Tab-separated table of C-alpha atoms and ligand atoms in Angstrom:
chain	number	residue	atom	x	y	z
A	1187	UNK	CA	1.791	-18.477	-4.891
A	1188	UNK	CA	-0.706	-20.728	-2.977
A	1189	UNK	CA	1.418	-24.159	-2.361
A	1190	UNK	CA	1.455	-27.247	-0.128
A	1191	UNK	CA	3.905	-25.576	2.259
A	1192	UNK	CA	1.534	-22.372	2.094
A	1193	UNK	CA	-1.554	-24.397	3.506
A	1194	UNK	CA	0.534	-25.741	6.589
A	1195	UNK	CA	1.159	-22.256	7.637
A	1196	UNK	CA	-2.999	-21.388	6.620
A	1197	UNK	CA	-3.783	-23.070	9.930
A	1198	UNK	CA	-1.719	-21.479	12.247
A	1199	UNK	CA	-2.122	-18.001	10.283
A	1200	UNK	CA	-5.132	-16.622	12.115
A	1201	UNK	CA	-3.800	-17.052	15.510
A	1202	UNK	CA	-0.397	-15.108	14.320
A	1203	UNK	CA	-2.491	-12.414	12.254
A	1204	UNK	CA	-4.365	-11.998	15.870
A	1205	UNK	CA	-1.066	-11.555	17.730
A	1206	UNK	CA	-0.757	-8.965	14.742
A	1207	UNK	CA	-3.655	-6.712	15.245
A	1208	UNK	CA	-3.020	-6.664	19.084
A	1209	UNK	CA	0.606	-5.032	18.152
A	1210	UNK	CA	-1.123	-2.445	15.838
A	1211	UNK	CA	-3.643	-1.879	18.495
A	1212	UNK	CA	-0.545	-1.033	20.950
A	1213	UNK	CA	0.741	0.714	18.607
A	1214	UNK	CA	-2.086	3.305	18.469
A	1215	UNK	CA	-3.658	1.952	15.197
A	1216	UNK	CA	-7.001	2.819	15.957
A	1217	UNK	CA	-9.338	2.226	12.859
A	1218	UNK	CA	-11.728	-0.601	13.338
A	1219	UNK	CA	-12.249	-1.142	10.104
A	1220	UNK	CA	-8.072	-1.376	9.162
A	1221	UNK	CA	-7.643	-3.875	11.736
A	1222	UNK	CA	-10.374	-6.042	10.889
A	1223	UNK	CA	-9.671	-6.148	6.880
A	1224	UNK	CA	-5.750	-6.960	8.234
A	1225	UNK	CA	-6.979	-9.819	10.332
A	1226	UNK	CA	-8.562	-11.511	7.332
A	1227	UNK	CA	-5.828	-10.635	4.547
A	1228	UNK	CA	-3.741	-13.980	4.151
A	1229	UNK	CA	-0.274	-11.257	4.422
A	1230	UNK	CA	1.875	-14.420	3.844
A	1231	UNK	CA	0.567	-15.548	0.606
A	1232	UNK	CA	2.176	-11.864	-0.941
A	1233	UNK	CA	5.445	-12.766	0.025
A	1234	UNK	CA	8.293	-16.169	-0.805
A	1235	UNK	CA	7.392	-19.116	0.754
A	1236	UNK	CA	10.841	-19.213	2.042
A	1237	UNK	CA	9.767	-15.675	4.185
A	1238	UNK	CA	6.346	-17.383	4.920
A	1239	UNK	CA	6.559	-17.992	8.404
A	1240	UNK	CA	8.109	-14.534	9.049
A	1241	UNK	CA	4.987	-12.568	7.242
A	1242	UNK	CA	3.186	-11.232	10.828
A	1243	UNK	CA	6.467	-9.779	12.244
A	1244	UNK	CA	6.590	-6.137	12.191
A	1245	UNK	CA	8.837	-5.668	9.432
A	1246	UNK	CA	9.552	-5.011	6.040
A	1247	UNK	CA	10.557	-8.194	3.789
A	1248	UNK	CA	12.498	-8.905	0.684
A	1249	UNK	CA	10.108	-9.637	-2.537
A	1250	UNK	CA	13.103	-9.825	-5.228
A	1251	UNK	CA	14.225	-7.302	-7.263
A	1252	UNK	CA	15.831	-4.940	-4.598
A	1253	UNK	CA	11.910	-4.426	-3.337
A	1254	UNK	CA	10.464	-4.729	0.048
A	1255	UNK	CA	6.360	-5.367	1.160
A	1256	UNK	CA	5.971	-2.596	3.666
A	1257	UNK	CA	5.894	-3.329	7.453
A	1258	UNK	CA	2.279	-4.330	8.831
A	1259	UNK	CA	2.351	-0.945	11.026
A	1260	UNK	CA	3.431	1.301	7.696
A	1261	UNK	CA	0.673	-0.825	5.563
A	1262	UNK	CA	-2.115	0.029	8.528
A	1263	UNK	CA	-1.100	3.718	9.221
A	1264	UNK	CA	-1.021	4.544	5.570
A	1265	UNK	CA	-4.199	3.204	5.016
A	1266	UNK	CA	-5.519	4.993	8.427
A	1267	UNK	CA	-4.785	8.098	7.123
A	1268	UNK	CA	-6.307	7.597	3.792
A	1269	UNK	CA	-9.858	6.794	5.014
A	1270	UNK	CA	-9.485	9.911	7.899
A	1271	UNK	CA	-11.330	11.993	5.820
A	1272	UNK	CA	-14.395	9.957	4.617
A	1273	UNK	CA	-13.866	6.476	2.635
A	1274	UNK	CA	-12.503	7.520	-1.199
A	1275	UNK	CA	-14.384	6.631	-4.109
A	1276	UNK	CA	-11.552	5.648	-5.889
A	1277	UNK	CA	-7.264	4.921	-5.082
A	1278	UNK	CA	-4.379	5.835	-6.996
A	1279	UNK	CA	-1.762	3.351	-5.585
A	1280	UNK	CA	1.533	4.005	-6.868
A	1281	UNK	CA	3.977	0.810	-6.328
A	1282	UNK	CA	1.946	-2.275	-6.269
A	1283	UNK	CA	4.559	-4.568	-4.982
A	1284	UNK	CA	3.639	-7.543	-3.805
A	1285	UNK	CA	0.063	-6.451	-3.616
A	1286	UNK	CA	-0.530	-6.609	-0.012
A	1287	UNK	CA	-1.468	-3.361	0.449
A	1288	UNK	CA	-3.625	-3.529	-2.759
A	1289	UNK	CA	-5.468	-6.259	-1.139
A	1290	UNK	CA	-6.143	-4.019	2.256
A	1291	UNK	CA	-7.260	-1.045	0.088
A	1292	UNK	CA	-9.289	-2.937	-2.465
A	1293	UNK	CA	-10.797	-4.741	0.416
A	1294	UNK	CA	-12.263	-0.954	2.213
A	1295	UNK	CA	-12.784	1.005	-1.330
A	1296	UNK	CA	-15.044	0.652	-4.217
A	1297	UNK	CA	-11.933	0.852	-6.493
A	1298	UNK	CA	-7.837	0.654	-7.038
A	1299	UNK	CA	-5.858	1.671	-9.383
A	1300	UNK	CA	-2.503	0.201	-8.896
A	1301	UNK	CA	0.675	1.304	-10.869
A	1302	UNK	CA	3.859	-0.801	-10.597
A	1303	UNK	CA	7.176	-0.078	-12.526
A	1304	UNK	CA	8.377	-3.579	-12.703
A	1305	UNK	CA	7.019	-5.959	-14.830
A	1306	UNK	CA	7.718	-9.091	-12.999
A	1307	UNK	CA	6.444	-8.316	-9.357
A	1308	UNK	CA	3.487	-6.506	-11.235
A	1309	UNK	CA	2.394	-9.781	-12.590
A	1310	UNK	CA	3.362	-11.750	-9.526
A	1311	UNK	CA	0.723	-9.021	-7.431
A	1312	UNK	CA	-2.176	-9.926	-10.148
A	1313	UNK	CA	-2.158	-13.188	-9.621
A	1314	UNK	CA	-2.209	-13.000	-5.689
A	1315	UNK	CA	-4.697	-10.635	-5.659
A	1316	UNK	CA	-7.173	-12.639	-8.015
A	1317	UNK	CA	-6.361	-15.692	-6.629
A	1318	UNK	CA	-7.978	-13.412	-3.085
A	1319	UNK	CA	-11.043	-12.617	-5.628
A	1320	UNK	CA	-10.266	-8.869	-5.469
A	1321	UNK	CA	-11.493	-7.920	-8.665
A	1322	UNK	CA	-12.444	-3.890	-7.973
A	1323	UNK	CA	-8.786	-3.342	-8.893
A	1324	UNK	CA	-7.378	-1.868	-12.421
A	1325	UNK	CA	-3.444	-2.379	-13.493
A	1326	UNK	CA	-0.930	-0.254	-14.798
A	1327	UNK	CA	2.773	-1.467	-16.020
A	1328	UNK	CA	4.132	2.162	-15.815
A	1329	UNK	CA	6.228	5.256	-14.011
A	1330	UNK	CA	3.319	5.862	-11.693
A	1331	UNK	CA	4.835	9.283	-10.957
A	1332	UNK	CA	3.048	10.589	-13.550
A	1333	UNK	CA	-0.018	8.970	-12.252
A	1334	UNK	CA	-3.052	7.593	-14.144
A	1335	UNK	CA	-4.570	10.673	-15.988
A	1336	UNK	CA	-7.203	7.905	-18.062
A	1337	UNK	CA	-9.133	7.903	-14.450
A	1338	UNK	CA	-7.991	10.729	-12.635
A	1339	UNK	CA	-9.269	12.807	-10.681
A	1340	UNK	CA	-8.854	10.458	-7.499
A	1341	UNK	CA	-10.595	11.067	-3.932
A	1342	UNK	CA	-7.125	9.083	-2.502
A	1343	UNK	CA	-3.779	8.448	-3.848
A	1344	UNK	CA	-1.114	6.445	-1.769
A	1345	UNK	CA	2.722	6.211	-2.723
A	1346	UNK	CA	4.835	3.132	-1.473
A	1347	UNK	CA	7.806	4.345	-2.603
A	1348	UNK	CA	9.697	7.754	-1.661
A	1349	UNK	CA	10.760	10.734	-4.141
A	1350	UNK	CA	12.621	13.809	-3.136
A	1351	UNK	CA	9.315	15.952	-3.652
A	1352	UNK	CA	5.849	15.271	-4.206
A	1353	UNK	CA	5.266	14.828	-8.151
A	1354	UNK	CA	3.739	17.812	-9.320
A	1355	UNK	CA	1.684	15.152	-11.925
A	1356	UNK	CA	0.352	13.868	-8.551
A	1357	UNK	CA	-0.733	16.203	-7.331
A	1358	UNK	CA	-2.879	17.395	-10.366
A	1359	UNK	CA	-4.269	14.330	-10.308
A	1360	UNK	CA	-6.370	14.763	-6.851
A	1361	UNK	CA	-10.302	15.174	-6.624
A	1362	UNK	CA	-11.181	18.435	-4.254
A	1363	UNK	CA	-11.479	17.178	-1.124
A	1364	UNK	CA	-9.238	14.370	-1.755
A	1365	UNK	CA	-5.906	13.156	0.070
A	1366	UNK	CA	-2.590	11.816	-0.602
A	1367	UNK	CA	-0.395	9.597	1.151
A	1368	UNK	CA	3.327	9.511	0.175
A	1369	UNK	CA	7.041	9.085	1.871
A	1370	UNK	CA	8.661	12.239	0.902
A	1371	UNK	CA	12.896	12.880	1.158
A	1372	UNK	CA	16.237	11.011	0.259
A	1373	UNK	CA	17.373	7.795	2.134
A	1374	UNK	CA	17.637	7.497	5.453
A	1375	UNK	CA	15.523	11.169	6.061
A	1376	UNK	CA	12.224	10.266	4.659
A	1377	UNK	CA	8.708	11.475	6.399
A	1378	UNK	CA	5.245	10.301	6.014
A	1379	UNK	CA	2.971	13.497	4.338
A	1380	UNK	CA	-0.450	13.728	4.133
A	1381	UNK	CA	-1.507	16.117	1.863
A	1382	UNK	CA	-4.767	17.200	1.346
A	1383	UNK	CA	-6.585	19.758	-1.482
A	1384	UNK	CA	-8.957	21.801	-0.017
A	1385	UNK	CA	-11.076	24.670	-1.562
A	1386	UNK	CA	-8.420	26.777	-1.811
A	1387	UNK	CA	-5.069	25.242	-1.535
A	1388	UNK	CA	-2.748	22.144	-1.057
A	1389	UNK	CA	-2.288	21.581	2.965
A	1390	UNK	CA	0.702	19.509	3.751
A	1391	UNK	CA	0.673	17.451	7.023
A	1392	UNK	CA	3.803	15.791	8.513
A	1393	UNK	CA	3.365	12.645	9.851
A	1394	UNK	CA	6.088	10.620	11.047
A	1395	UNK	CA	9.835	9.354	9.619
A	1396	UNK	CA	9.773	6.373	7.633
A	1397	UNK	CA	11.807	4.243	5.388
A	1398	UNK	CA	11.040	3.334	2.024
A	1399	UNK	CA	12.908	2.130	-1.511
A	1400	UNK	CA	12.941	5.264	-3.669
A	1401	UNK	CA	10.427	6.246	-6.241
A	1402	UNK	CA	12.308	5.124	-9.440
A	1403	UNK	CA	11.662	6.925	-12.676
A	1404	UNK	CA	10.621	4.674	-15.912
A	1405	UNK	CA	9.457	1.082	-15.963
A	1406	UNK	CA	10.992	-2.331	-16.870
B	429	LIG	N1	3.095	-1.491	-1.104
B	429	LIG	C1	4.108	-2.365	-1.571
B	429	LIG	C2	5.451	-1.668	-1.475
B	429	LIG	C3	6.430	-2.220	-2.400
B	429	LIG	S1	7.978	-1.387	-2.395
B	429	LIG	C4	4.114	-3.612	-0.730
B	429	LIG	O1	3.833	-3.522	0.470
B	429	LIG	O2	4.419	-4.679	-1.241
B	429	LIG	C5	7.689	-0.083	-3.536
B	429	LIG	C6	7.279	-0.489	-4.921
B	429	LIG	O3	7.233	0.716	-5.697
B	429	LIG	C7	8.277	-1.411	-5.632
B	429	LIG	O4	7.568	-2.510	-6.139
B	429	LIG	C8	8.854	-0.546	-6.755
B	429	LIG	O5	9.164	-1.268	-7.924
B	429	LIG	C9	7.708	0.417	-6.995
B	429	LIG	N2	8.085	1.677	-7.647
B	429	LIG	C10	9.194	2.441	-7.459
B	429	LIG	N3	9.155	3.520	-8.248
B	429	LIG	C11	7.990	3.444	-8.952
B	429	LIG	C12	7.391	4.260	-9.939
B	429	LIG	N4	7.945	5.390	-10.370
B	429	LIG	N5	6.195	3.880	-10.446
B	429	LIG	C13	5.587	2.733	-10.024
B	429	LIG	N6	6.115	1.918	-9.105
B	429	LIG	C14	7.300	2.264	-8.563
């Protein structure tokens, strides 16, 4: 999606990305390492030109299809929470989307696995994300609730999309020691979980409410 129009905004970009990090700095994002890969990632070349110019605000945009790219906060707290524990080997990202937060993960772990259930923006992510030379990322067109057993176990898995529970698939799928990251509840009553499998069991941490499109079942 790199155009004319996208290289006017290119020179302005850094300056709003800036003003960007110092709202996810007062909003308590604290991991050096988040904030620095978000300063660099071009966030409006993932989403319509015609939505260019609104790409730093803190907000969720429209990327066709009924699907949203998460808010910059959502994108750096997510990603926060993933990397608490130690930096994963390896990422099971389930809802590629536009990318963007492909890009931020691919661009802190040796590899993602990305699993999107629409064709279209699937294709659409690829070609933003190789076009940002992030190559230490795998593709699946598929119902990522049932994960990505070919490369499973994973040290990290993050969900961008909410389902009423946490897929039990999923949850096989994580390394010991590893985390997950997922929206969990219907509409409107959604909260961020961390869950994490230790020696023994599945802990569950509640983060904080958030809103996302619901985890759909099958692909197209
Ligand atoms: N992280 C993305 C979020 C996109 S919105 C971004 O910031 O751009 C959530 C995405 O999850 C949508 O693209 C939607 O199509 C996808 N999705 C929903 N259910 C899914 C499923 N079961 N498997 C894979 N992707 C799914």
């Amino acid at each position: 999606m790199t155009t004319a129009s996208h290289l006017g905004i290119g020179m302005t970009s850094q300056r709003t990305r800036n003003r960007m990090i110092a709202r996810l700095r007062e909003q308590k994002i604290r991991n050096t390492q988040v904030l620095d890969v978000m300063s660099r990632i071009p966030r409006h070349l993932f989403v319509d030109e015609a939505l260019a110019s609104r790409a730093y605000e803190d907000t969720s945009l429209p990327i066709g299809l009924s699907q949203t790219i998460s808010q910059p906060y959502v994108v750096a707290r997510m990603t926060e929470l993933v990397l608490e524990n130690g930096t994963p080997r390896n990422v099971l990202e389930v809802g590629t989307g536009s990318g963007y937060q492909t890009a931020v993960l691919a661009s802190l772990v040796p590899h993602v696995y990305t699993v999107e259930r629409l064709g279209q923006l699937q294709q659409r992510a690829r070609h933003c994300l190789q076009d940002q030379n992030l190559h230490n990322i795998d593709y699946l067109h598929s119902d990522g609730g049932w994960g990505w057993s070919d490369y499973a176990p994973f040290d990290a898995i993050l969900v961008t999309a909410a389902p009423e529970e946490i897929p039990e698939s999923l949850l096989k799928q994580m390394a010991p020691g590893g985390v997950m990251v997922i929206p969990v509840g219907p509409k409107q009553e959604q909260e961020l979980m961390k869950v994490t499998l230790t020696k023994h069991a599945y802990e569950v941490d509640s983060i904080e409410p958030v809103v996302f499109v619901p985890l759909l079942n099958g692909s197209q």
